[in-house]
PDB file of C-alpha atoms in Angstrom:
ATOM      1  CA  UNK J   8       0.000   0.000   0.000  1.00 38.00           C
ATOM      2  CA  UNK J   9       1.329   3.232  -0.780  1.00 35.00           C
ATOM      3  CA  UNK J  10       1.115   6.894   0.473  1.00 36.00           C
ATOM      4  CA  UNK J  11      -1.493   8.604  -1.657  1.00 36.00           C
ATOM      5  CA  UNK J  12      -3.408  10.699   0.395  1.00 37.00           C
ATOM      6  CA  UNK J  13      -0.775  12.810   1.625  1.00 36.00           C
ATOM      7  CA  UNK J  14      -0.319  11.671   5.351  1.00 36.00           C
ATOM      8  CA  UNK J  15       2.596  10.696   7.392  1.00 36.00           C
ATOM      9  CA  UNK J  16       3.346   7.098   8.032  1.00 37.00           C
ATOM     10  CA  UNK J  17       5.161   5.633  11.298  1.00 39.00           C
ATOM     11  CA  UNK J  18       8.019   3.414  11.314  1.00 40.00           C
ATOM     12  CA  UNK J  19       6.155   1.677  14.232  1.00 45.00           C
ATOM     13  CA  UNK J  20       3.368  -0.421  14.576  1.00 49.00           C
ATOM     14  CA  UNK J  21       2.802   0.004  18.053  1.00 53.00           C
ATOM     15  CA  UNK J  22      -1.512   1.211  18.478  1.00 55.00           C
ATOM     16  CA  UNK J  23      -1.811   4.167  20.941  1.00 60.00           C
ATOM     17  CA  UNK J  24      -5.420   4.642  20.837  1.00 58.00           C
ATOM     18  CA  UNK J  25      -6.449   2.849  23.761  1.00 55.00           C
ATOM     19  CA  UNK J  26      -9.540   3.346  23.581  1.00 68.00           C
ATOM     20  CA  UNK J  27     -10.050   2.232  19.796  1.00 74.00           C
ATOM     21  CA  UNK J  28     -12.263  -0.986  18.811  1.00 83.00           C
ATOM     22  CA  UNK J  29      -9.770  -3.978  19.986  1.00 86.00           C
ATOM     23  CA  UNK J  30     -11.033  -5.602  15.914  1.00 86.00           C
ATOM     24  CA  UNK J  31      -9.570  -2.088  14.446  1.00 89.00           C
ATOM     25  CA  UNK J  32      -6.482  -2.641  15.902  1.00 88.00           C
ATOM     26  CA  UNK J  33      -6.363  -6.278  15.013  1.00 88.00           C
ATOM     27  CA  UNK J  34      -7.016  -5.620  11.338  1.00 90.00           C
ATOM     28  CA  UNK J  35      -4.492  -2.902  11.524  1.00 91.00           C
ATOM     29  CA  UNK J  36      -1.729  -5.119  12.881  1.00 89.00           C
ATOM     30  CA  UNK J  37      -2.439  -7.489  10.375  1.00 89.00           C
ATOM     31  CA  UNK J  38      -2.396  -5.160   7.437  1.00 90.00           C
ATOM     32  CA  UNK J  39       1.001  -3.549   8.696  1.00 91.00           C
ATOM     33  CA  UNK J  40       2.115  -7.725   8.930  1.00 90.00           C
ATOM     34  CA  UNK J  41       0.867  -8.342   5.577  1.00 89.00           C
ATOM     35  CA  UNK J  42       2.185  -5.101   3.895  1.00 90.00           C
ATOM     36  CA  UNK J  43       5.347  -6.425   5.592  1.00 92.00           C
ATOM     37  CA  UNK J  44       5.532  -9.836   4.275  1.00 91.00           C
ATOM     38  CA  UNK J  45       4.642  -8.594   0.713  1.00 92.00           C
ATOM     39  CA  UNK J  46       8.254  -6.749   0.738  1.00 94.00           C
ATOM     40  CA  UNK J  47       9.771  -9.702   2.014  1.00 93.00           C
ATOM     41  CA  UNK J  48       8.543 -12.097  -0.215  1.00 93.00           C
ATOM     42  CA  UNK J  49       9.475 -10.261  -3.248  1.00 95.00           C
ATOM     43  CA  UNK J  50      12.861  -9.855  -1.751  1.00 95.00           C
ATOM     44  CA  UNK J  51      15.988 -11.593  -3.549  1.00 96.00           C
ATOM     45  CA  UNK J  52      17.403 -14.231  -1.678  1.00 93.00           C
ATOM     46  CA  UNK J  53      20.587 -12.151  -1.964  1.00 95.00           C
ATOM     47  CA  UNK J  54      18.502  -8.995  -0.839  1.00 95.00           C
ATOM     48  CA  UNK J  55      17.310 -11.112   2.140  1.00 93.00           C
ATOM     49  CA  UNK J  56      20.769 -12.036   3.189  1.00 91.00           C
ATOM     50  CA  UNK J  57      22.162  -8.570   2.484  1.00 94.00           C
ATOM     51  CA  UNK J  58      19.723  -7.446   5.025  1.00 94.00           C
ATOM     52  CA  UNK J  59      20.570 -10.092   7.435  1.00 95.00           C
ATOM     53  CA  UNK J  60      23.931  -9.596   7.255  1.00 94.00           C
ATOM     54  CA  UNK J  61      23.530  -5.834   7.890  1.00 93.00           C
ATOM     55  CA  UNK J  62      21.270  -5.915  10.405  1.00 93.00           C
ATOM     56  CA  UNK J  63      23.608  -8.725  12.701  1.00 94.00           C
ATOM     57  CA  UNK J  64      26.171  -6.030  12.208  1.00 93.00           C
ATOM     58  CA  UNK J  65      24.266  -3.179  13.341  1.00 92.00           C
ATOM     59  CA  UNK J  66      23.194  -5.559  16.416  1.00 91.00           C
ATOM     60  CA  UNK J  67      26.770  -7.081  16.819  1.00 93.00           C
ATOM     61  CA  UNK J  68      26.041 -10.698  15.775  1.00 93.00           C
ATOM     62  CA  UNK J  69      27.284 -12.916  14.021  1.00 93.00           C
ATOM     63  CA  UNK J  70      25.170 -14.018  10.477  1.00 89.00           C
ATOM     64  CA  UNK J  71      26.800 -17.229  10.476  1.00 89.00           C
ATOM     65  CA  UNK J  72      25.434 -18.233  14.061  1.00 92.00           C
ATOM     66  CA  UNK J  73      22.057 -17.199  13.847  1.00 93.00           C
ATOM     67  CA  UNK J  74      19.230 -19.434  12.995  1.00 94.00           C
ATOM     68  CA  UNK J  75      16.852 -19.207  10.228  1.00 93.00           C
ATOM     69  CA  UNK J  76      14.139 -17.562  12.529  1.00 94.00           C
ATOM     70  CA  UNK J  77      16.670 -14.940  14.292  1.00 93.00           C
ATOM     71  CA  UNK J  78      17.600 -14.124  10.884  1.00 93.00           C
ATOM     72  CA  UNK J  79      13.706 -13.369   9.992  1.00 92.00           C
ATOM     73  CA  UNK J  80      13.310 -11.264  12.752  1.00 92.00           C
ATOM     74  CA  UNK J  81      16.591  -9.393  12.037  1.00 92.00           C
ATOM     75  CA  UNK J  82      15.386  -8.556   8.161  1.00 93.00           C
ATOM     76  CA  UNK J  83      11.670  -8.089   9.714  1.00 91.00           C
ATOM     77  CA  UNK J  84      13.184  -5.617  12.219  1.00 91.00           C
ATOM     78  CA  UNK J  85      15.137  -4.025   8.999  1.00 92.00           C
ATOM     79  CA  UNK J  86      11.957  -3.449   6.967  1.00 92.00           C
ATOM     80  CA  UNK J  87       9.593  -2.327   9.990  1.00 90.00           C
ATOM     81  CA  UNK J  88      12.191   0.788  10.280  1.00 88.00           C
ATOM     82  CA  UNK J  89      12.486   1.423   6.361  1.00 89.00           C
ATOM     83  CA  UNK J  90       8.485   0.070   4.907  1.00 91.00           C
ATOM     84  CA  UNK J  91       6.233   3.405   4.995  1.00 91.00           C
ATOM     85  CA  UNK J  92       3.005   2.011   7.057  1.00 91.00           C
ATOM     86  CA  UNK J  93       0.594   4.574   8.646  1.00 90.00           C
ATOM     87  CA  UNK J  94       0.408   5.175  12.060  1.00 90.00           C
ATOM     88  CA  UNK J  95      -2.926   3.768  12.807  1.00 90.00           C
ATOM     89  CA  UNK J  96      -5.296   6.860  13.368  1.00 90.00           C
ATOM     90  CA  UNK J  97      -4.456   7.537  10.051  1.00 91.00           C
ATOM     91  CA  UNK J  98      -5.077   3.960   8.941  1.00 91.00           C
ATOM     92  CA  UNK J  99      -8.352   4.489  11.102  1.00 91.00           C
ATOM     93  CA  UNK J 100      -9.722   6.859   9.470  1.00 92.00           C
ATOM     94  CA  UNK J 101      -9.020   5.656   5.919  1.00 93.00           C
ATOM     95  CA  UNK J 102     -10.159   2.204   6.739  1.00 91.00           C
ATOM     96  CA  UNK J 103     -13.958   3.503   8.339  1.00 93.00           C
ATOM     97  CA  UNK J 104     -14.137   5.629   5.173  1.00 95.00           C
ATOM     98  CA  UNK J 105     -13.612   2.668   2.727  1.00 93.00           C
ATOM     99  CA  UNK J 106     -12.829  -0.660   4.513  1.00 92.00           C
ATOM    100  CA  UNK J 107     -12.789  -2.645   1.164  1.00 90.00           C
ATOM    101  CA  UNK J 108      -9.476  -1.026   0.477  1.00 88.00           C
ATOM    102  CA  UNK J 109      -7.796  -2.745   3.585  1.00 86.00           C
ATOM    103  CA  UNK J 110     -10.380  -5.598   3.818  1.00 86.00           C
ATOM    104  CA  UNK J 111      -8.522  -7.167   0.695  1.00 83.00           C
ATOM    105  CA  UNK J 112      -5.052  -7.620   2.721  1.00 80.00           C
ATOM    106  CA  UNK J 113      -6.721  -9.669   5.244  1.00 85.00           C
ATOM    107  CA  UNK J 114      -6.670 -12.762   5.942  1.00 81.00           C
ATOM    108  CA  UNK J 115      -8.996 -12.971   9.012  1.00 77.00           C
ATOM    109  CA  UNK J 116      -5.976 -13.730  11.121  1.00 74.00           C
ATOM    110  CA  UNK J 117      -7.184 -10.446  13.133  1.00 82.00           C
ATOM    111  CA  UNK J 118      -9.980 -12.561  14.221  1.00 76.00           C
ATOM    112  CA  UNK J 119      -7.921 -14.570  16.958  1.00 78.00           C
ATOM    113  CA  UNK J 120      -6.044 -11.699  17.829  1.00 73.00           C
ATOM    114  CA  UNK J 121      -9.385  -9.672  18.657  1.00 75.00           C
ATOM    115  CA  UNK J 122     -10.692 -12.141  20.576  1.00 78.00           C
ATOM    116  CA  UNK J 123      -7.388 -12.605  22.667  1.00 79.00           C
ATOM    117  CA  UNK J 124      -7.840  -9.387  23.732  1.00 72.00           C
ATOM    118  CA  UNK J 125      -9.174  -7.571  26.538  1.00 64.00           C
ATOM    119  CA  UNK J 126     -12.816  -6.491  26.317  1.00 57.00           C
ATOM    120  CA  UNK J 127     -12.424  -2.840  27.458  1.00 50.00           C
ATOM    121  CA  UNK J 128     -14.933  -2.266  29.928  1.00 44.00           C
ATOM    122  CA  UNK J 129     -16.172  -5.700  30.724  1.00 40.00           C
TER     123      UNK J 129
END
């Protein structure tokens, strides 16, 4: 998904609003996670261990020791800090004004994640 409306995007995924709809915030995490895993599937396996190899260095590791799912988080990590996501008020707001737009990066994998959490005011 790219920037077209104009608004700032975060580098973080990390959902503020506390008081927003605990399914809004699922479906945003998700979206973030799938716009994620987009880039890193169309990644080179040379680009992938580029990053790895970069990011170990940057966190003082060693590529050659690290297993295949410290070096996903390392090139996950990587990407968080340079994929443009919106923060998620401004997701929010795009989202209530045309959820089809977002509703076709979902997987419904928001669905366990809104139920694991807790039901504000219950």
């Amino acid at each position: 998904m790219s920037a077209d409306n104009g608004r700032p995007f975060s580098r973080e995924l990390a959902v503020e609003d506390l008081d927003a709809d605990p399914v809004l915030k699922a479906k945003y995490i998700e979206f973030c996670s799938a716009q994620l895993t987009e880039v890193f599937l169309s990644l080179s396996d040379e680009r992938i261990y580029d990053l790895v190899e970069e990011a170990a260095r940057d966190e003082d590791l060693e590529p050659g020791s690290l297993g295949f799912r410290a070096m996903v988080q390392l090139v996950t990590r990587r990407l968080r800090s340079s994929v443009p996501l919106p923060d998620f008020g401004t997701w929010r707001q795009d989202y209530e004004a045309d959820p089809e737009r977002y509703d076709r990066y979902l997987l419904g994998l928001w669905r366990e994640l809104a139920a694991s959490q807790p039901n504000e005011g219950g």
